[in-house]
Amino acid sequence: VFQFMGSSECHFTNGTEKVRFVQRYIYNRQMWAMFDSDVGLHVGFTPYGEFNAKRWNSDPVFMENRRTAVDWFCRNNYEVSRPFITERRGERGA
């Protein structure tokens, strides 16, 4: 059994004031590459990951998409989800 997984995460500090987008690429429980919007580049952790990170980082259109993901992915989804995650009132289970 082989497992390939991608994970996209948004980390919010003080609402949408400080937002960090992290995308991880995982194969058989080993992270082989990741993108962090605070760094602004892909980083490879295996030879295959280093190869792909170099290729992705040299593509300006692909990198523009990743660098703007904070806005089109994170902030957009925060606004859509905000009523359900920040404005809930009452006791749990009640």
PDB file of C-alpha atoms in Angstrom:
ATOM      1  CA  VAL A   1       0.000   0.000   0.000  1.00  0.00           C
ATOM      2  CA  PHE A   2       1.362   3.393  -1.013  1.00  0.00           C
ATOM      3  CA  GLN A   3       0.060   6.670   0.267  1.00  0.00           C
ATOM      4  CA  PHE A   4       0.415  10.068  -1.396  1.00  0.00           C
ATOM      5  CA  MET A   5      -1.062  12.989   0.471  1.00  0.00           C
ATOM      6  CA  GLY A   6      -1.137  16.739   0.180  1.00  0.00           C
ATOM      7  CA  SER A   7      -2.099  19.006   3.037  1.00  0.00           C
ATOM      8  CA  SER A   8      -3.010  22.701   2.844  1.00  0.00           C
ATOM      9  CA  GLU A   9      -3.139  24.606   6.124  1.00  0.00           C
ATOM     10  CA  CYS A  10      -4.032  28.158   7.067  1.00  0.00           C
ATOM     11  CA  HIS A  11      -2.764  29.567  10.354  1.00  0.00           C
ATOM     12  CA  PHE A  12      -4.604  32.675  11.568  1.00  0.00           C
ATOM     13  CA  THR A  13      -3.423  35.122  14.204  1.00  0.00           C
ATOM     14  CA  ASN A  14      -5.862  37.791  15.360  1.00  0.00           C
ATOM     15  CA  GLY A  15      -8.489  37.042  12.720  1.00  0.00           C
ATOM     16  CA  THR A  16      -7.078  37.690   9.266  1.00  0.00           C
ATOM     17  CA  GLU A  17      -4.484  40.208  10.433  1.00  0.00           C
ATOM     18  CA  LYS A  18      -1.607  37.689  10.242  1.00  0.00           C
ATOM     19  CA  VAL A  19      -2.169  34.684   7.977  1.00  0.00           C
ATOM     20  CA  ARG A  20       0.272  31.903   7.107  1.00  0.00           C
ATOM     21  CA  PHE A  21      -0.325  29.342   4.333  1.00  0.00           C
ATOM     22  CA  VAL A  22       1.506  26.003   4.552  1.00  0.00           C
ATOM     23  CA  GLN A  23       1.258  23.234   1.974  1.00  0.00           C
ATOM     24  CA  ARG A  24       2.856  19.854   2.699  1.00  0.00           C
ATOM     25  CA  TYR A  25       3.550  16.974   0.305  1.00  0.00           C
ATOM     26  CA  ILE A  26       3.724  13.549   1.967  1.00  0.00           C
ATOM     27  CA  TYR A  27       4.544  10.101   0.611  1.00  0.00           C
ATOM     28  CA  ASN A  28       4.318   7.030   2.875  1.00  0.00           C
ATOM     29  CA  ARG A  29       4.266   9.171   6.038  1.00  0.00           C
ATOM     30  CA  GLN A  30       7.395  11.114   5.031  1.00  0.00           C
ATOM     31  CA  MET A  31       7.116  14.794   4.170  1.00  0.00           C
ATOM     32  CA  TRP A  32       9.197  15.244   1.027  1.00  0.00           C
ATOM     33  CA  ALA A  33       8.435  18.907   0.259  1.00  0.00           C
ATOM     34  CA  MET A  34       6.549  21.883   1.628  1.00  0.00           C
ATOM     35  CA  PHE A  35       5.634  25.475   0.851  1.00  0.00           C
ATOM     36  CA  ASP A  36       5.463  28.093   3.613  1.00  0.00           C
ATOM     37  CA  SER A  37       4.118  31.551   2.756  1.00  0.00           C
ATOM     38  CA  ASP A  38       6.376  33.106   5.412  1.00  0.00           C
ATOM     39  CA  VAL A  39       9.410  31.725   3.538  1.00  0.00           C
ATOM     40  CA  GLY A  40       7.869  32.242   0.083  1.00  0.00           C
ATOM     41  CA  LEU A  41       9.550  29.190  -1.469  1.00  0.00           C
ATOM     42  CA  HIS A  42       9.153  25.432  -1.666  1.00  0.00           C
ATOM     43  CA  VAL A  43      11.630  23.430   0.390  1.00  0.00           C
ATOM     44  CA  GLY A  44      12.554  19.817  -0.372  1.00  0.00           C
ATOM     45  CA  PHE A  45      13.442  17.279   2.316  1.00  0.00           C
ATOM     46  CA  THR A  46      14.353  14.320   0.087  1.00  0.00           C
ATOM     47  CA  PRO A  47      16.178  14.149  -3.261  1.00  0.00           C
ATOM     48  CA  TYR A  48      12.808  13.901  -5.022  1.00  0.00           C
ATOM     49  CA  GLY A  49      11.502  16.823  -2.951  1.00  0.00           C
ATOM     50  CA  GLU A  50      14.568  18.952  -3.713  1.00  0.00           C
ATOM     51  CA  PHE A  51      14.160  18.237  -7.428  1.00  0.00           C
ATOM     52  CA  ASN A  52      10.509  19.298  -7.402  1.00  0.00           C
ATOM     53  CA  ALA A  53      11.096  22.312  -5.127  1.00  0.00           C
ATOM     54  CA  LYS A  54      13.734  23.625  -7.545  1.00  0.00           C
ATOM     55  CA  ARG A  55      11.384  23.078 -10.494  1.00  0.00           C
ATOM     56  CA  TRP A  56       8.394  24.717  -8.767  1.00  0.00           C
ATOM     57  CA  ASN A  57      10.434  27.670  -7.463  1.00  0.00           C
ATOM     58  CA  SER A  58      11.682  28.427 -10.985  1.00  0.00           C
ATOM     59  CA  ASP A  59       8.137  28.639 -12.425  1.00  0.00           C
ATOM     60  CA  PRO A  60       6.918  32.253 -11.913  1.00  0.00           C
ATOM     61  CA  VAL A  61       3.254  31.498 -12.691  1.00  0.00           C
ATOM     62  CA  PHE A  62       3.127  28.554 -10.267  1.00  0.00           C
ATOM     63  CA  MET A  63       4.893  30.580  -7.558  1.00  0.00           C
ATOM     64  CA  GLU A  64       2.524  33.516  -7.991  1.00  0.00           C
ATOM     65  CA  ASN A  65      -0.357  31.106  -7.373  1.00  0.00           C
ATOM     66  CA  ARG A  66       1.273  29.773  -4.176  1.00  0.00           C
ATOM     67  CA  ARG A  67       2.250  33.204  -2.865  1.00  0.00           C
ATOM     68  CA  THR A  68      -1.260  34.577  -3.334  1.00  0.00           C
ATOM     69  CA  ALA A  69      -2.905  31.542  -1.692  1.00  0.00           C
ATOM     70  CA  VAL A  70      -3.013  33.488   1.575  1.00  0.00           C
ATOM     71  CA  ASP A  71      -5.674  35.681  -0.028  1.00  0.00           C
ATOM     72  CA  TRP A  72      -7.609  33.410  -2.406  1.00  0.00           C
ATOM     73  CA  PHE A  73      -7.489  30.275  -0.228  1.00  0.00           C
ATOM     74  CA  CYS A  74      -7.042  31.252   3.424  1.00  0.00           C
ATOM     75  CA  ARG A  75      -8.741  34.619   3.776  1.00  0.00           C
ATOM     76  CA  ASN A  76     -11.581  33.610   1.460  1.00  0.00           C
ATOM     77  CA  ASN A  77     -12.290  30.416   3.410  1.00  0.00           C
ATOM     78  CA  TYR A  78     -12.028  32.300   6.707  1.00  0.00           C
ATOM     79  CA  GLU A  79     -14.747  34.725   5.617  1.00  0.00           C
ATOM     80  CA  VAL A  80     -16.994  31.861   4.467  1.00  0.00           C
ATOM     81  CA  SER A  81     -16.450  29.888   7.712  1.00  0.00           C
ATOM     82  CA  ARG A  82     -16.365  32.767  10.210  1.00  0.00           C
ATOM     83  CA  PRO A  83     -20.037  32.545  11.303  1.00  0.00           C
ATOM     84  CA  PHE A  84     -19.498  28.900  12.251  1.00  0.00           C
ATOM     85  CA  ILE A  85     -16.107  29.220  13.976  1.00  0.00           C
ATOM     86  CA  THR A  86     -16.060  32.623  15.686  1.00  0.00           C
ATOM     87  CA  GLU A  87     -19.636  33.657  16.367  1.00  0.00           C
ATOM     88  CA  ARG A  88     -20.906  30.545  18.140  1.00  0.00           C
ATOM     89  CA  ARG A  89     -22.447  31.102  21.539  1.00  0.00           C
ATOM     90  CA  GLY A  90     -23.700  28.750  24.224  1.00  0.00           C
ATOM     91  CA  GLU A  91     -22.500  25.686  26.045  1.00  0.00           C
ATOM     92  CA  ARG A  92     -21.135  22.631  24.334  1.00  0.00           C
ATOM     93  CA  GLY A  93     -23.544  19.778  23.982  1.00  0.00           C
ATOM     94  CA  ALA A  94     -26.507  21.942  24.932  1.00  0.00           C
TER      95      ALA A  94
END
